mmCIF file of C-alpha atoms in Angstrom:
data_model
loop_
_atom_site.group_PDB
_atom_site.id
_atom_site.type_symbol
_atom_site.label_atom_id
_atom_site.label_comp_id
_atom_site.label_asym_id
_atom_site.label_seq_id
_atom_site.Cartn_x
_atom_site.Cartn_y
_atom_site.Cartn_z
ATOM 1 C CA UNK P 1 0.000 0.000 0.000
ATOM 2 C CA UNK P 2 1.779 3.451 -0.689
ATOM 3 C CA UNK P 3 1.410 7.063 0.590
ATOM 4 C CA UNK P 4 -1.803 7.585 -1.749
ATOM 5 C CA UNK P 5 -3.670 5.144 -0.770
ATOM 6 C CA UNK P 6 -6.782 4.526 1.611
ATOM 7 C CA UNK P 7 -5.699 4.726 5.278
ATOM 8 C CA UNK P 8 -5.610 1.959 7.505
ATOM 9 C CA UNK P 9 -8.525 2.005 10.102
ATOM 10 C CA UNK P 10 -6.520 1.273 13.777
ATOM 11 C CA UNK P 11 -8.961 0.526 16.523
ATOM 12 C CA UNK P 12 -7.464 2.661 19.997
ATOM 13 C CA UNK P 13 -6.453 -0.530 21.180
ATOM 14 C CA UNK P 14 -4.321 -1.766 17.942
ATOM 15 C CA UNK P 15 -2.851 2.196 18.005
ATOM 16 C CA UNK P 16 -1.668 1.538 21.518
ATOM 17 C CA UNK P 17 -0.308 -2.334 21.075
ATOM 18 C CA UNK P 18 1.837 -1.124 17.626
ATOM 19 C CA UNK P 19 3.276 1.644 20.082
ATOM 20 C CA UNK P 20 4.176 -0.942 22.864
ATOM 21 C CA UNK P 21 5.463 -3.441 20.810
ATOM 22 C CA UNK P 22 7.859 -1.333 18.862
ATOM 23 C CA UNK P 23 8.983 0.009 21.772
ATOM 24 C CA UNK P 24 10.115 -3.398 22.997
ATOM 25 C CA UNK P 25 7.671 -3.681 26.019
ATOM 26 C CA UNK P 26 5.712 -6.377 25.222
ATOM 27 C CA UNK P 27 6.350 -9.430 27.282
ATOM 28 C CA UNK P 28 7.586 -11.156 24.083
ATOM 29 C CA UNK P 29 10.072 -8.950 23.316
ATOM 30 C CA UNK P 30 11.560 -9.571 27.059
ATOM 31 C CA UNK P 31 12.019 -12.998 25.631
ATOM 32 C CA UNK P 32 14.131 -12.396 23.014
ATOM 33 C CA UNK P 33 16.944 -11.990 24.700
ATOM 34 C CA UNK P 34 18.342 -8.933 23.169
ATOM 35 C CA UNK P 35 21.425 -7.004 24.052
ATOM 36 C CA UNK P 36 22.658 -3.128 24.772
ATOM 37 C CA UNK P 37 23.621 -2.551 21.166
ATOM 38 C CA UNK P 38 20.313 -4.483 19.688
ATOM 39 C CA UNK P 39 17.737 -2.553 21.652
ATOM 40 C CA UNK P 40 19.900 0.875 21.285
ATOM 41 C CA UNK P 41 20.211 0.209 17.481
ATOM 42 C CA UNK P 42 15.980 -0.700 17.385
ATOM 43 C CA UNK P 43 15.109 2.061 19.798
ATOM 44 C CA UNK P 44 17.562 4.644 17.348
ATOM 45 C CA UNK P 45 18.929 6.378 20.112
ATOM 46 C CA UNK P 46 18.821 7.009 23.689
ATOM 47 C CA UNK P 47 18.317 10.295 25.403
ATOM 48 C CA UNK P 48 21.619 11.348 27.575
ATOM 49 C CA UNK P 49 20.033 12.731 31.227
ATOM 50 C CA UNK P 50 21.980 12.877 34.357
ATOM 51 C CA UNK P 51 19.275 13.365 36.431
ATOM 52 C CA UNK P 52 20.001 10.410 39.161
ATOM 53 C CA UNK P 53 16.590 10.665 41.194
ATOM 54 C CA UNK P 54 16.084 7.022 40.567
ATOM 55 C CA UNK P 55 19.003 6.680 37.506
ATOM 56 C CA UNK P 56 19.906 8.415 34.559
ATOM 57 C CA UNK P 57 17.160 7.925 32.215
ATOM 58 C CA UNK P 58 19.508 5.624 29.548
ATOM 59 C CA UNK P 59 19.814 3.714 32.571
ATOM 60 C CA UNK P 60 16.170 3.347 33.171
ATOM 61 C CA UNK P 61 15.575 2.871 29.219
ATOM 62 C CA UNK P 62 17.507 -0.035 28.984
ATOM 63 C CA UNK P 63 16.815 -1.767 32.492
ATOM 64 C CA UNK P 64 12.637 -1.147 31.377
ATOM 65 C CA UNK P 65 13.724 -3.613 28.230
ATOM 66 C CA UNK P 66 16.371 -5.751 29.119
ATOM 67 C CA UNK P 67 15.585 -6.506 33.146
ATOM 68 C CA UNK P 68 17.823 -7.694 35.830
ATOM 69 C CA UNK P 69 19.956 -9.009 32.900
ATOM 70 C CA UNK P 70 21.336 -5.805 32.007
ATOM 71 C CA UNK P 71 25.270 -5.132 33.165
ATOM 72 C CA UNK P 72 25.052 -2.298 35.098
ATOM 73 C CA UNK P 73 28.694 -1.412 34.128
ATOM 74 C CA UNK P 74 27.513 -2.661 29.931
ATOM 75 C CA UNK P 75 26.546 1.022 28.475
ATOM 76 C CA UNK P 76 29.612 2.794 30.202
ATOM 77 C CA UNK P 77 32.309 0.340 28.736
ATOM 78 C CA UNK P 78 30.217 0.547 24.788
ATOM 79 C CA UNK P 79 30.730 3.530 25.272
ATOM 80 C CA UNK P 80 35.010 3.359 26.006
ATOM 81 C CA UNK P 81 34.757 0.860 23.015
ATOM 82 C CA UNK P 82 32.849 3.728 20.451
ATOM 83 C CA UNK P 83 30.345 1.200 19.782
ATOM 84 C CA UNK P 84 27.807 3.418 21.592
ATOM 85 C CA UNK P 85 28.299 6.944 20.249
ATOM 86 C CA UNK P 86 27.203 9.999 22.179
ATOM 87 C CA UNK P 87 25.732 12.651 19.568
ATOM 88 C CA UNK P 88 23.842 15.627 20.097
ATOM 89 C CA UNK P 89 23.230 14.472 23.920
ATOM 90 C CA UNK P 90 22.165 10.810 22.607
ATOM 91 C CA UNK P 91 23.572 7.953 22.533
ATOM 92 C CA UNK P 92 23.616 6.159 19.166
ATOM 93 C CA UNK P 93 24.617 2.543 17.249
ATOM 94 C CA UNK P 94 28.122 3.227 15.946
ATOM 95 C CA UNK P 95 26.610 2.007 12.642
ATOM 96 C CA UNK P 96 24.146 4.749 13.050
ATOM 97 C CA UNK P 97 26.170 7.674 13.134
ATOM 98 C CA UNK P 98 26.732 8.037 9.455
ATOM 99 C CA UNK P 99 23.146 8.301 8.887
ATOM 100 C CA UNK P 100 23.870 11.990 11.288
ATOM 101 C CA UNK P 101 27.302 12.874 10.011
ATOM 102 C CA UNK P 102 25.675 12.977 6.615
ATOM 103 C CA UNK P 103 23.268 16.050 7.800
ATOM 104 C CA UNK P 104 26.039 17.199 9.588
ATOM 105 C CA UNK P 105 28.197 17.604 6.780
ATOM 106 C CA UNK P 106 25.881 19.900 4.925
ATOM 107 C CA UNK P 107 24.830 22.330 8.135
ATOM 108 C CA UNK P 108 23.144 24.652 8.290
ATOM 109 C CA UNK P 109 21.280 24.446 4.359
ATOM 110 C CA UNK P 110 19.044 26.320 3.110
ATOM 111 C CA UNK P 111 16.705 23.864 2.469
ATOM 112 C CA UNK P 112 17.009 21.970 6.151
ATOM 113 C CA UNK P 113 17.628 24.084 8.602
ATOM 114 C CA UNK P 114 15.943 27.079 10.005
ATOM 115 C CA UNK P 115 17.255 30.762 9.927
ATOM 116 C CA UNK P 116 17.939 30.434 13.351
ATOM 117 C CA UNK P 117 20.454 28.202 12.606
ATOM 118 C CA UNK P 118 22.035 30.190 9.908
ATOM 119 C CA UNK P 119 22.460 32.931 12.548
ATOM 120 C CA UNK P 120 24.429 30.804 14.463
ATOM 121 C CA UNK P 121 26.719 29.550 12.106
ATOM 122 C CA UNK P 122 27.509 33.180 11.358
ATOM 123 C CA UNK P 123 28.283 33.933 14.954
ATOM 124 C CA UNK P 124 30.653 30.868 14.513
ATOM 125 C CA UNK P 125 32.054 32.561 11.225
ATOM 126 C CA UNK P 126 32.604 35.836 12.925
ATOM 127 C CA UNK P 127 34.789 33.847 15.449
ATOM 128 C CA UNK P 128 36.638 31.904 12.859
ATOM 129 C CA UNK P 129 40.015 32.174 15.393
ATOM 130 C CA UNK P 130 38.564 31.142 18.062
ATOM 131 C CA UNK P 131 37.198 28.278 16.245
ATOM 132 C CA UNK P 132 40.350 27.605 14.587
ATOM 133 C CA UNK P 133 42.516 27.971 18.587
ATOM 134 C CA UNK P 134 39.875 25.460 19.904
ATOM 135 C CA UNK P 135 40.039 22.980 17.344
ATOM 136 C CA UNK P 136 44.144 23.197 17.473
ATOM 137 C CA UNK P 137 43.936 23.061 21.039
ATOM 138 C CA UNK P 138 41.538 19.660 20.769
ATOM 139 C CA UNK P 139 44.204 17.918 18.123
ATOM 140 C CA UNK P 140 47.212 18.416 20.290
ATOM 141 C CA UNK P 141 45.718 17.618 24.124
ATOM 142 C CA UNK P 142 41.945 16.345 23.361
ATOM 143 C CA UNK P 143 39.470 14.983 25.359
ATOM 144 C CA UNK P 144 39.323 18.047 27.087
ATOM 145 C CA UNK P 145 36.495 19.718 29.348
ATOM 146 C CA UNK P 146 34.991 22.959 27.741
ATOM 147 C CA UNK P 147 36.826 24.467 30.913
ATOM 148 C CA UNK P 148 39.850 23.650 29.337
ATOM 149 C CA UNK P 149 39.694 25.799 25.806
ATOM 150 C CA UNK P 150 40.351 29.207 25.409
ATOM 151 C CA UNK P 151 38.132 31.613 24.799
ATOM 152 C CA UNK P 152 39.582 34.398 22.157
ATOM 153 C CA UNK P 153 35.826 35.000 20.933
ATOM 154 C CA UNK P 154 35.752 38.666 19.399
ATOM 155 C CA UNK P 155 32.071 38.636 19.793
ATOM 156 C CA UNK P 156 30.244 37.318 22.260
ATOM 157 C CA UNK P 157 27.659 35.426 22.391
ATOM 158 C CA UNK P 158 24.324 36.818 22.868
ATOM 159 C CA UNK P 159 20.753 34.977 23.903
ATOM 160 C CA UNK P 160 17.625 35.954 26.236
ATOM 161 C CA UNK P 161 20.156 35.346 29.341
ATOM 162 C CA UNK P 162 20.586 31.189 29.911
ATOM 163 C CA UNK P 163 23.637 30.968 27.755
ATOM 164 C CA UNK P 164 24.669 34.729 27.798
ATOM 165 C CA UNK P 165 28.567 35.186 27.977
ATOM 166 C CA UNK P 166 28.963 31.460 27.263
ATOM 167 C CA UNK P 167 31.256 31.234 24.422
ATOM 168 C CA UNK P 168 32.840 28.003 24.259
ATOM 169 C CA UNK P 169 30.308 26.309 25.202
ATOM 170 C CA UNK P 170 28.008 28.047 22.454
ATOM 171 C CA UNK P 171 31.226 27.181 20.370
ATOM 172 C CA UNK P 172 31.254 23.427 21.363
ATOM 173 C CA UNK P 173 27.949 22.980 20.786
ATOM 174 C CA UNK P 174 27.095 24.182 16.801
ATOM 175 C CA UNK P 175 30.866 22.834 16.092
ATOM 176 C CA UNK P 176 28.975 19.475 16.786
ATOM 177 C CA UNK P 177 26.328 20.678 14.820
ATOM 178 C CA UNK P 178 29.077 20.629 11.946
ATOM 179 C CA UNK P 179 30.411 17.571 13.005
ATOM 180 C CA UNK P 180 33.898 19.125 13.526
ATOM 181 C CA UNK P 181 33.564 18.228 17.228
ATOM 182 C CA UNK P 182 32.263 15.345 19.306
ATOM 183 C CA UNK P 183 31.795 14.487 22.819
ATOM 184 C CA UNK P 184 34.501 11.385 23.330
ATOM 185 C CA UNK P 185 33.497 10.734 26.784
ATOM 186 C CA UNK P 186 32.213 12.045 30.351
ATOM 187 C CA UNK P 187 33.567 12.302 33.422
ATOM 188 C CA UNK P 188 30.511 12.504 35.738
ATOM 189 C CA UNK P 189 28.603 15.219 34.676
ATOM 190 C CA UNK P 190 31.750 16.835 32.481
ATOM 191 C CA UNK P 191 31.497 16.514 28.970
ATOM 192 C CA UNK P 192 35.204 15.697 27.119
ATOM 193 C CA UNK P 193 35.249 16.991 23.633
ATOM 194 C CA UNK P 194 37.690 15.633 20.969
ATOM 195 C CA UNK P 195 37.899 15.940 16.871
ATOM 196 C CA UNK P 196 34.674 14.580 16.137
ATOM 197 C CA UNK P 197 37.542 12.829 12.990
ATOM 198 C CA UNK P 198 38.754 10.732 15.992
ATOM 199 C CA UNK P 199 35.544 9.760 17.760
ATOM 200 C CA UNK P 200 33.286 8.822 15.039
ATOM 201 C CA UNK P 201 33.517 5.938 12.919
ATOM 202 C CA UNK P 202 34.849 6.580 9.602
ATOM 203 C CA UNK P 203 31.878 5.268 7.274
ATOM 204 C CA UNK P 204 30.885 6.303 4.097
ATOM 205 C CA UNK P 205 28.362 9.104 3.702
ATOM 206 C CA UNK P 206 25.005 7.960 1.798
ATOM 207 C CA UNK P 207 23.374 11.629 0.510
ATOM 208 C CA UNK P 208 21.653 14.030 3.124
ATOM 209 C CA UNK P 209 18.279 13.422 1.401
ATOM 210 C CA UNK P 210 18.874 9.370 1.514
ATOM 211 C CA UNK P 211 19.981 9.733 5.202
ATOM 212 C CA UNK P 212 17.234 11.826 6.359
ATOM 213 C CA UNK P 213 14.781 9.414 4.498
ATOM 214 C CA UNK P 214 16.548 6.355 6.552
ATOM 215 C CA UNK P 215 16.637 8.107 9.853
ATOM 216 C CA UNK P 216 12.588 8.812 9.429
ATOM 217 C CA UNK P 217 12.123 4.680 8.266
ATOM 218 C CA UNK P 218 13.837 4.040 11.566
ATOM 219 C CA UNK P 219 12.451 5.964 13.568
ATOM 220 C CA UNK P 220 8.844 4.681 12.431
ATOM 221 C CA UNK P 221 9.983 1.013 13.568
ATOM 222 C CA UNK P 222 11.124 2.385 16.753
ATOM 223 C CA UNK P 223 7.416 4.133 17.249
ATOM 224 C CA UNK P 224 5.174 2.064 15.538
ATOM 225 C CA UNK P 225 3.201 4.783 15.036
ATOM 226 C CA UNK P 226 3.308 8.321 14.538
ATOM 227 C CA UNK P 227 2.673 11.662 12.609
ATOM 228 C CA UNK P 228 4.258 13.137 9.654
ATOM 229 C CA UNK P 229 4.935 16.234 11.470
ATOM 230 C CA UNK P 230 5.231 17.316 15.020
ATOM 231 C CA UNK P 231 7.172 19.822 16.709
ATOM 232 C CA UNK P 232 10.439 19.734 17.654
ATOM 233 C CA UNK P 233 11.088 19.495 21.321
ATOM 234 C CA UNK P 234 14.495 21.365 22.454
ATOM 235 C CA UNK P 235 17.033 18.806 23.244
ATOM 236 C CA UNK P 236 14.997 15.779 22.237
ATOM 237 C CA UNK P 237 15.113 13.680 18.866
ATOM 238 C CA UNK P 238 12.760 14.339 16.385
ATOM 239 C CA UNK P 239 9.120 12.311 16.375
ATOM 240 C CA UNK P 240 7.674 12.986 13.188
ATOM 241 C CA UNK P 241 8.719 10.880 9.850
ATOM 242 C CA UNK P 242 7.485 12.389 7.060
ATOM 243 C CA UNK P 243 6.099 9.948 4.398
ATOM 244 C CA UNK P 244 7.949 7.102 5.191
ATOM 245 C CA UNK P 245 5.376 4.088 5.992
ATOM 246 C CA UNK P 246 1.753 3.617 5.177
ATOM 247 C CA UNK P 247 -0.851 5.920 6.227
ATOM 248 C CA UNK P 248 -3.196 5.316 8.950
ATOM 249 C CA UNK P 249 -6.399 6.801 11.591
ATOM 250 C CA UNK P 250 -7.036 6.145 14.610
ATOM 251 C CA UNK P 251 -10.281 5.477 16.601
ATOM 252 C CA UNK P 252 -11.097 8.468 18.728
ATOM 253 C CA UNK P 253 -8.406 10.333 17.457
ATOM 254 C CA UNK P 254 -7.984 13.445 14.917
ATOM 255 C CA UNK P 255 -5.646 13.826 11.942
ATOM 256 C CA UNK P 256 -3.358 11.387 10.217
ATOM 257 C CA UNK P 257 -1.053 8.913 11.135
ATOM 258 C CA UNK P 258 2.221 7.022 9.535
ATOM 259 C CA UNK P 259 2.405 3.423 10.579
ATOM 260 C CA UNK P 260 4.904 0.551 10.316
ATOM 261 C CA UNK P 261 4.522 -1.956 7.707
ATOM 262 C CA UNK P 262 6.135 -4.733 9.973
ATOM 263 C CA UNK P 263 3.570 -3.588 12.936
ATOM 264 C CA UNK P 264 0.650 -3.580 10.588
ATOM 265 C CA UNK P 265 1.530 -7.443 9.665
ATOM 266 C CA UNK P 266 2.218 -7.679 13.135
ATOM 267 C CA UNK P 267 -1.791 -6.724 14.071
ATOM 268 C CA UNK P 268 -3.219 -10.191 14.046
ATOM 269 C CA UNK P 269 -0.509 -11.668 16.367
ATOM 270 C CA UNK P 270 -1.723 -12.342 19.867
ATOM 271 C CA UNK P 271 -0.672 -9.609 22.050
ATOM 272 C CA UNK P 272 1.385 -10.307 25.364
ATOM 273 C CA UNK P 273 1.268 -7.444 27.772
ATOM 274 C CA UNK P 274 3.683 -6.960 31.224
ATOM 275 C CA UNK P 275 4.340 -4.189 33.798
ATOM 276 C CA UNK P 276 6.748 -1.848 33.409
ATOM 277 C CA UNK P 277 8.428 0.831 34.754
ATOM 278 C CA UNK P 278 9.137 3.635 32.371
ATOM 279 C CA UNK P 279 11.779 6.766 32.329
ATOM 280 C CA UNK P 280 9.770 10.016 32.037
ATOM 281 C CA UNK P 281 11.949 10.397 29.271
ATOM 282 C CA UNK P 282 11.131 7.086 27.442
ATOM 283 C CA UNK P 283 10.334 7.436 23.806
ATOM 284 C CA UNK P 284 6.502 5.883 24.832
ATOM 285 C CA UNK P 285 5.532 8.914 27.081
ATOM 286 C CA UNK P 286 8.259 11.575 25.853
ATOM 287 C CA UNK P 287 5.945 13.049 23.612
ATOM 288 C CA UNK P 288 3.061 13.829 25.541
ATOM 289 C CA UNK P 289 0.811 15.099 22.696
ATOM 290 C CA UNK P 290 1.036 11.556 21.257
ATOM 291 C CA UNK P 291 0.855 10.097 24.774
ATOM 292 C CA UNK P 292 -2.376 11.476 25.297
ATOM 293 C CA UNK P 293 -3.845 11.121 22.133
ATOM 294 C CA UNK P 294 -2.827 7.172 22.323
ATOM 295 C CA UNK P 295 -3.318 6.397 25.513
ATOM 296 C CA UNK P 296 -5.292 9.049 27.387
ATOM 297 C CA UNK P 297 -2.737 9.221 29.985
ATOM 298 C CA UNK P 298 -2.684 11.946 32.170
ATOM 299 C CA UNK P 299 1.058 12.966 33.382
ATOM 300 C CA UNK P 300 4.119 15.382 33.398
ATOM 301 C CA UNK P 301 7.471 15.515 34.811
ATOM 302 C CA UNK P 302 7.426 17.492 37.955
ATOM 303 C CA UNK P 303 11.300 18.162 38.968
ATOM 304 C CA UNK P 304 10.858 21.526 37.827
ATOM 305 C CA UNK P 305 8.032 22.178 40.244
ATOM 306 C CA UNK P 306 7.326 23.175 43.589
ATOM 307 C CA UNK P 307 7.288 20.350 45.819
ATOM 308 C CA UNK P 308 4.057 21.905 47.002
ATOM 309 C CA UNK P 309 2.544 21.654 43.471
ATOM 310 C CA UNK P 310 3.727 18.245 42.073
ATOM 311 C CA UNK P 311 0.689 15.479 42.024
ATOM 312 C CA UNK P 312 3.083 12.530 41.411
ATOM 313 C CA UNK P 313 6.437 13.525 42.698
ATOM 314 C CA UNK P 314 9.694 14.869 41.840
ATOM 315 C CA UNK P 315 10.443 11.934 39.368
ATOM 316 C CA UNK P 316 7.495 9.820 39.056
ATOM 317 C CA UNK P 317 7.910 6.649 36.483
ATOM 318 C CA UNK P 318 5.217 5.731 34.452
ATOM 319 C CA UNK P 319 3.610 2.371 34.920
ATOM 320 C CA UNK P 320 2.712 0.358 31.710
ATOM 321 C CA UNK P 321 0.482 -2.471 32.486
ATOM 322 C CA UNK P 322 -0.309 -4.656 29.027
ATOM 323 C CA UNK P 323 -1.049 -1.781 26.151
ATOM 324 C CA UNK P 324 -2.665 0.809 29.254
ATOM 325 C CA UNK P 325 -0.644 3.728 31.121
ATOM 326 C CA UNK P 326 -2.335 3.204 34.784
ATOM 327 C CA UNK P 327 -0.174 4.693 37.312
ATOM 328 C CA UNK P 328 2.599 6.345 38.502
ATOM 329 C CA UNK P 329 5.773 4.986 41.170
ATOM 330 C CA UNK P 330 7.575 7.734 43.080
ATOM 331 C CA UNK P 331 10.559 7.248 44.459
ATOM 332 C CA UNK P 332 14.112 7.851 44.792
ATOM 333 C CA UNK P 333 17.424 6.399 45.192
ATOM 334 C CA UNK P 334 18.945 7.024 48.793
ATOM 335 C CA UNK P 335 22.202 5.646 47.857
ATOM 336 C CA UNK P 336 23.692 6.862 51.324
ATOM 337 C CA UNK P 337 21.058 4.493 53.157
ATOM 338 C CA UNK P 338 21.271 1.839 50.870
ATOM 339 C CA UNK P 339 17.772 1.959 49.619
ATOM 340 C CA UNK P 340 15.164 2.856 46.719
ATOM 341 C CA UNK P 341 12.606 4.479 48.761
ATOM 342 C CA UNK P 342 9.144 4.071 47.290
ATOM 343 C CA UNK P 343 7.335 7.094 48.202
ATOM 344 C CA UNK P 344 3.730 6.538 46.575
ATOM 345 C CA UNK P 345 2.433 4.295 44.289
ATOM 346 C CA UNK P 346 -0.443 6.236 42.437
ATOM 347 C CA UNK P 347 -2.927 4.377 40.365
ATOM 348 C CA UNK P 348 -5.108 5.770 37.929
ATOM 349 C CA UNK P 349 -7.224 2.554 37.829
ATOM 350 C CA UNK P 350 -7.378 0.510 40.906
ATOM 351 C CA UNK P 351 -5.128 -2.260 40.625
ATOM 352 C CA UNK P 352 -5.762 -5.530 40.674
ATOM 353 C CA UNK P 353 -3.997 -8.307 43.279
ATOM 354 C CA UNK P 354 -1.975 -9.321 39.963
ATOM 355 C CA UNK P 355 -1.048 -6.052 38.631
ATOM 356 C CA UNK P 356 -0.178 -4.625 42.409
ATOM 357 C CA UNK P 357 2.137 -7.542 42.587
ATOM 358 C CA UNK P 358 3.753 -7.527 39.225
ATOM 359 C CA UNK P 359 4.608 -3.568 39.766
ATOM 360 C CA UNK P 360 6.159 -4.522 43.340
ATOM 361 C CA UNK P 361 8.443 -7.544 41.312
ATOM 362 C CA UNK P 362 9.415 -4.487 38.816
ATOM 363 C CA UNK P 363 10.408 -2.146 41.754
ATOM 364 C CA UNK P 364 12.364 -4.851 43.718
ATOM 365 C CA UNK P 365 13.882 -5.650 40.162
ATOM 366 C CA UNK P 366 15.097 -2.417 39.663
ATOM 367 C CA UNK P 367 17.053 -2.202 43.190
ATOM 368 C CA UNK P 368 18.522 -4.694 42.405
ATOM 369 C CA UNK P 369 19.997 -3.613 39.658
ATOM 370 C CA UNK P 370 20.731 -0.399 41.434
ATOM 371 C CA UNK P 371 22.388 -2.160 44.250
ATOM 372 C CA UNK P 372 19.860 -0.937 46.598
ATOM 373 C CA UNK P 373 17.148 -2.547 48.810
ATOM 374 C CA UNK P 374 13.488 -1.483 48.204
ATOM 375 C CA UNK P 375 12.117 1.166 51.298
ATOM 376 C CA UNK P 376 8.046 1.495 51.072
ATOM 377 C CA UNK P 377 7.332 4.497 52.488
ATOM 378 C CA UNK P 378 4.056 4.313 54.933
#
């Protein structure tokens, strides 16, 4: 079936069961027995946050797919090895990162990129020495901290205030964009920052247009579903695809839809729910447009609030039971006492003596792959 043709009528409940399964949550996907690289390389990325609440949100990505089976110290040494690539805060399949360098090596275009973009590539151009000191200064002592390069910037940078008087990191940052700079590795929350020549894998470039064509495929395997075009969250990777797929509606829900061609042959398969414990940053909530147009879930991440005005808590995981959102966990990681202290359990939907049980198994499965012991706060 191509782009022209009639949609494909998804019931709410088909909708929600291509999103879970391409996400790898299913219970049959637990089975397969896949590894870091596999579900990185299916997911297309994951998001680099360092908020340790409960665990860095890669962490929690991988641990929601892989289980107690995941190496806690696995993602850390991939990463040593350049088999997991960190680019543009995400971590991505070495094999991947040609399918980026490609854009990379035509930014900022015309046709692409938006004039904000331009702008900033000029303030680069304007500082063409301090460009050139910091990427001498990389070649003869790189990985080094942004702390570490000089400044000789003849005009500052300039923004509503966050990143005012911020040169090299500004500097850092759209030299990435070029791919003349990478991030080679961290140390804690310190990014190290080499010649991107030395850090990436040296693969052939396909053409921008084929690349950007092959990044939207992918990333409509790792949804399962989603729209042509969406905005563009700052920070986050892209959740619209274009044309890629075969178009699609959903029950009870407005506008069009792209959907997978292997989840659409996938429809008749018996479905085999579990319980799991999501990230707030996990690809199945991070978008909380689609969240709530697919699953009705009500939900946002509250760090940034008041503690007197959060309903959930300061880093509340979502709780996927079967193809349903039902509930939130909140808790945190007391690694001075030892414990993961579970502060509320909120369900949206009573829970049932099987579900209740299956989301305490997921919480004691998740100290222990913290190292901690579970805490239930009365």
């Amino acid at each position: 079936m191509g782009a022209d043709s009639t949609p494909h009528r998804l019931t709410a409940q088909q909708a929600r069961r291509i999103a879970v399964r391409a996400q790898l949550l299913d219970a049959a996907a637990r089975r397969r027995d896949l590894d870091v690289l596999e579900v990185v390389q299916h997911l297309t990325m994951l998001q680099v946050d360092l908020t340790a609440r409960v665990a860095p949100s890669a962490e929690l990505v991988l641990w929601s797919r892989l289980g107690g089976d995941l190496d806690p110290a696995e993602p850390a040494d991939l990463q040593e090895q350049q088999r997991l690539v960190e680019v543009s805060a995400r971590l991505l399949h070495h094999e991947d990162v040609a399918l980026h360098r490609a854009e990379m090596a035509v930014w900022p275009d015309p046709d692409l990129h938006r004039a904000g973009e331009h702008e900033s590539w000029a303030w680069v151009l304007d500082n063409g020495a301090c460009r050139a000191d910091v990427l001498e200064r990389l070649r003869a002592d790189g990985p080094l901290p942004a702390s570490a390069l000089p400044d000789t910037c003849v005009r500052p940078w300039g923004s509503s205030g966050w990143n005012d008087d911020r040169n090299i990191g500004r500097m850092l940052e759209l030299l990435s964009r070029r791919g003349e700079v990478a991030v080679a590795a961290r140390e804690g929350r310190v990014r190290l920052w080499d010649l991107a020549e030395r850090v990436f894998p040296d693969d052939p470039l396909p053409p921008v247009e084929e690349a950007l064509h092959e990044r939207g495929v992918r990333r409509l395997r790792a949804l399962g579903l989603a729209r042509a075009t969406a905005a563009l969250m700052p920070g986050a990777e892209p959740s619209d695809v274009g044309m890629v797929g075969e178009p699609a509606v959903v029950e009870g829900v407005r506008g069009a839809w792209r959907v997978d061609p292997e989840q659409l042959a996938a429809i008749g398969v018996p479905f085999e729910g579990r319980v799991a414990l999501l990230s707030p940053l996990d690809r199945l909530v991070f978008d909380r447009k689609r969240m709530v147009e697919l699953f009705d879930f009500d939900y946002q991440l509250e760090m940034y609030k008041p503690a007197a005005s959060r309903r959930w808590g300061y880093y509340a995981l979502p709780v996927l039971v079967g193809d349903r959102l039902l509930g939130k966990v909140d808790a945190t990681a007391d690694r001075r006492a030892g414990a993961l202290v579970v502060h509320a359990l909120h369900e949206d939907e009573p829970f049932d003596d099987a579900t209740t049980d299956a989301v305490r198994a997921e919480v004691a499965d998740l100290a222990g792959r913290l190292g901690l012991e579970v805490v239930w706060a009365r």
